[in-house]
Amino acid sequence: MSKFEVRELSQDEISIWNELIDESPQGTPFIKSDWLRACSKTWKGDLKIFGCFRKGELVGGCALRVLKIGLFKRAAMSRMMTPYDGIILRPMLEHKVRKKEDFQKSVIDSLCEVLKQFSFVRLVNSPALVDVRPFVWRGWNTKIWYRYYLDLLNLKIDNFNKVF
């Protein structure tokens, strides 16, 4: 029996989703509930937020746009509105790398079990999710794209003119 429970979040649990997004290294404003709700008014399909719980605490999850096409159900976000939509993990205070890897693998495996219900799933994980091995081990097609963050808050004006 898995020590994790994965299920679709209820409307009453949306606040804990937003808290997870705020805490998670993978969190961005583009996967908070208000942004997703606004975007979902412009697309076909339904917004589903899946949460992964351990002992009643939300420790991970993912938000997806679910579209039914005939007998098939697809799960993917709109690339135009949500740059990253993949797995979100609660940060661990644990210093042991192996325990962090086990936690991440367990959350991803638990979520993937629920995602098997879809005939197609596309996730674009944040660059902060550095270990994609759990997806590879499950036979998912994976591509690693490198992205960079530009820290505009600490960018000096002198350097700004040189860059642009």
Short mmCIF file of C-alpha atoms in Angstrom, two decimals:
data_model
loop_
_atom_site.label_atom_id
_atom_site.label_comp_id
_atom_site.label_asym_id
_atom_site.label_seq_id
_atom_site.Cartn_x
_atom_site.Cartn_y
_atom_site.Cartn_z
CA MET A 1 0.00 0.00 0.00
CA SER A 2 1.33 3.42 -0.98
CA LYS A 3 2.04 5.94 1.76
CA PHE A 4 0.69 8.63 -0.59
CA GLU A 5 -2.88 9.36 -1.63
CA VAL A 6 -3.51 11.16 -4.93
CA ARG A 7 -6.85 12.71 -5.75
CA GLU A 8 -8.41 15.69 -7.43
CA LEU A 9 -8.54 18.66 -5.09
CA SER A 10 -11.91 19.93 -3.97
CA GLN A 11 -12.82 23.59 -4.14
CA ASP A 12 -12.26 23.80 -0.36
CA GLU A 13 -8.64 22.68 -0.81
CA ILE A 14 -7.61 25.34 -3.35
CA SER A 15 -6.01 27.49 -0.64
CA ILE A 16 -3.60 24.69 0.31
CA TRP A 17 -2.70 24.34 -3.40
CA ASN A 18 -1.77 28.02 -3.48
CA GLU A 19 0.27 27.60 -0.29
CA LEU A 20 2.15 24.70 -1.89
CA ILE A 21 2.86 26.83 -4.97
CA ASP A 22 4.24 29.61 -2.75
CA GLU A 23 6.58 27.21 -0.93
CA SER A 24 7.67 25.00 -3.82
CA PRO A 25 10.81 25.65 -5.88
CA GLN A 26 8.71 24.59 -8.90
CA GLY A 27 5.92 27.05 -8.07
CA THR A 28 5.14 30.02 -10.31
CA PRO A 29 2.26 32.52 -10.43
CA PHE A 30 1.12 30.74 -13.60
CA ILE A 31 -0.04 27.66 -11.71
CA LYS A 32 -1.82 29.39 -8.86
CA SER A 33 -5.55 28.82 -8.78
CA ASP A 34 -6.62 32.35 -9.78
CA TRP A 35 -4.47 32.30 -12.94
CA LEU A 36 -5.57 28.78 -13.85
CA ARG A 37 -9.23 29.63 -13.34
CA ALA A 38 -8.90 32.72 -15.55
CA CYS A 39 -7.13 30.74 -18.27
CA SER A 40 -9.61 27.89 -18.11
CA LYS A 41 -12.33 30.26 -19.32
CA THR A 42 -10.49 30.58 -22.65
CA TRP A 43 -9.77 26.93 -23.42
CA LYS A 44 -11.67 23.80 -24.19
CA GLY A 45 -11.64 21.16 -21.51
CA ASP A 46 -11.76 21.14 -17.73
CA LEU A 47 -9.22 22.25 -15.18
CA LYS A 48 -8.17 19.44 -12.83
CA ILE A 49 -5.74 19.90 -9.95
CA PHE A 50 -4.39 16.63 -8.57
CA GLY A 51 -2.89 16.64 -5.12
CA CYS A 52 -0.55 14.11 -3.59
CA PHE A 53 -1.10 13.77 0.17
CA ARG A 54 1.02 12.11 2.85
CA LYS A 55 -0.70 11.73 6.22
CA GLY A 56 -3.24 14.37 5.21
CA GLU A 57 -0.62 16.96 4.16
CA LEU A 58 -0.40 18.16 0.55
CA VAL A 59 3.18 17.35 -0.49
CA GLY A 60 2.93 17.54 -4.27
CA GLY A 61 0.65 17.75 -7.23
CA CYS A 62 0.01 18.97 -10.74
CA ALA A 63 -2.63 21.00 -12.53
CA LEU A 64 -3.86 19.92 -15.96
CA ARG A 65 -6.36 20.86 -18.61
CA VAL A 66 -8.35 17.73 -19.39
CA LEU A 67 -9.95 17.44 -22.80
CA LYS A 68 -12.12 14.53 -23.90
CA ILE A 69 -11.92 13.73 -27.61
CA GLY A 70 -14.17 10.81 -28.43
CA LEU A 71 -12.98 7.86 -26.36
CA PHE A 72 -9.71 9.54 -25.48
CA LYS A 73 -8.85 11.89 -22.63
CA ARG A 74 -5.87 14.21 -23.03
CA ALA A 75 -4.21 16.12 -20.22
CA ALA A 76 -2.02 19.12 -20.97
CA MET A 77 -1.88 22.84 -20.33
CA SER A 78 -1.89 25.64 -22.85
CA ARG A 79 1.68 26.62 -23.69
CA MET A 80 0.61 30.21 -24.30
CA MET A 81 -0.65 30.80 -20.78
CA THR A 82 1.32 28.53 -18.47
CA PRO A 83 5.04 28.21 -19.21
CA TYR A 84 5.49 25.39 -16.67
CA ASP A 85 2.73 23.11 -15.53
CA GLY A 86 4.43 19.98 -14.32
CA ILE A 87 4.99 18.37 -10.98
CA ILE A 88 5.04 20.59 -7.90
CA LEU A 89 6.83 19.33 -4.79
CA ARG A 90 6.91 20.58 -1.23
CA PRO A 91 10.50 21.40 -0.35
CA MET A 92 12.16 19.00 2.07
CA LEU A 93 14.27 20.19 4.96
CA GLU A 94 16.12 16.85 4.82
CA HIS A 95 19.82 17.18 4.02
CA LYS A 96 20.34 13.60 2.84
CA VAL A 97 20.22 13.47 -0.95
CA ARG A 98 18.95 9.87 -1.04
CA LYS A 99 15.94 10.72 1.15
CA LYS A 100 15.10 13.71 -1.05
CA GLU A 101 15.34 11.52 -4.17
CA ASP A 102 13.11 8.85 -2.57
CA PHE A 103 10.52 11.47 -1.64
CA GLN A 104 10.51 13.01 -5.12
CA LYS A 105 10.32 9.61 -6.80
CA SER A 106 7.46 8.51 -4.55
CA VAL A 107 5.42 11.64 -5.27
CA ILE A 108 6.04 11.42 -9.02
CA ASP A 109 5.22 7.69 -9.09
CA SER A 110 2.01 8.29 -7.15
CA LEU A 111 0.93 11.07 -9.50
CA CYS A 112 1.85 9.02 -12.59
CA GLU A 113 -0.40 6.20 -11.38
CA VAL A 114 -3.37 8.58 -11.46
CA LEU A 115 -2.27 10.11 -14.77
CA LYS A 116 -2.45 6.66 -16.42
CA GLN A 117 -6.18 7.28 -16.87
CA PHE A 118 -5.36 9.68 -19.71
CA SER A 119 -4.44 8.55 -23.22
CA PHE A 120 -2.01 11.47 -23.54
CA VAL A 121 -0.27 13.59 -20.90
CA ARG A 122 2.09 16.48 -21.55
CA LEU A 123 3.96 18.05 -18.66
CA VAL A 124 6.47 20.86 -18.90
CA ASN A 125 8.29 20.72 -15.60
CA SER A 126 9.98 23.70 -14.04
CA PRO A 127 13.79 23.89 -14.30
CA ALA A 128 13.70 23.50 -10.51
CA LEU A 129 12.66 19.85 -10.98
CA VAL A 130 16.12 18.58 -11.78
CA ASP A 131 15.62 14.80 -11.64
CA VAL A 132 13.45 13.36 -14.41
CA ARG A 133 14.57 9.76 -13.87
CA PRO A 134 11.21 8.68 -12.40
CA PHE A 135 9.58 9.57 -15.72
CA VAL A 136 12.30 7.81 -17.73
CA TRP A 137 11.97 4.67 -15.59
CA ARG A 138 8.23 4.63 -16.28
CA GLY A 139 8.83 4.77 -20.04
CA TRP A 140 7.68 8.37 -20.60
CA ASN A 141 9.16 10.28 -23.52
CA THR A 142 11.33 12.95 -21.98
CA LYS A 143 13.16 15.95 -23.37
CA ILE A 144 15.35 18.24 -21.36
CA TRP A 145 15.26 21.85 -22.42
CA TYR A 146 17.52 24.33 -20.73
CA ARG A 147 16.04 27.60 -19.59
CA TYR A 148 17.64 30.47 -17.76
CA TYR A 149 16.40 32.93 -15.21
CA LEU A 150 17.34 36.59 -15.53
CA ASP A 151 17.36 38.22 -12.11
CA LEU A 152 15.92 41.65 -12.95
CA LEU A 153 15.79 42.75 -9.32
CA ASN A 154 19.56 42.65 -8.94
CA LEU A 155 20.45 43.72 -12.47
CA LYS A 156 22.32 47.01 -12.44
CA ILE A 157 21.26 49.64 -14.94
CA ASP A 158 24.83 49.89 -16.32
CA ASN A 159 24.79 46.18 -17.10
CA PHE A 160 21.24 46.37 -18.41
CA ASN A 161 22.29 48.70 -21.23
CA LYS A 162 25.17 46.39 -22.15
CA VAL A 163 22.89 43.34 -22.27
CA PHE A 164 20.24 45.04 -24.42
#
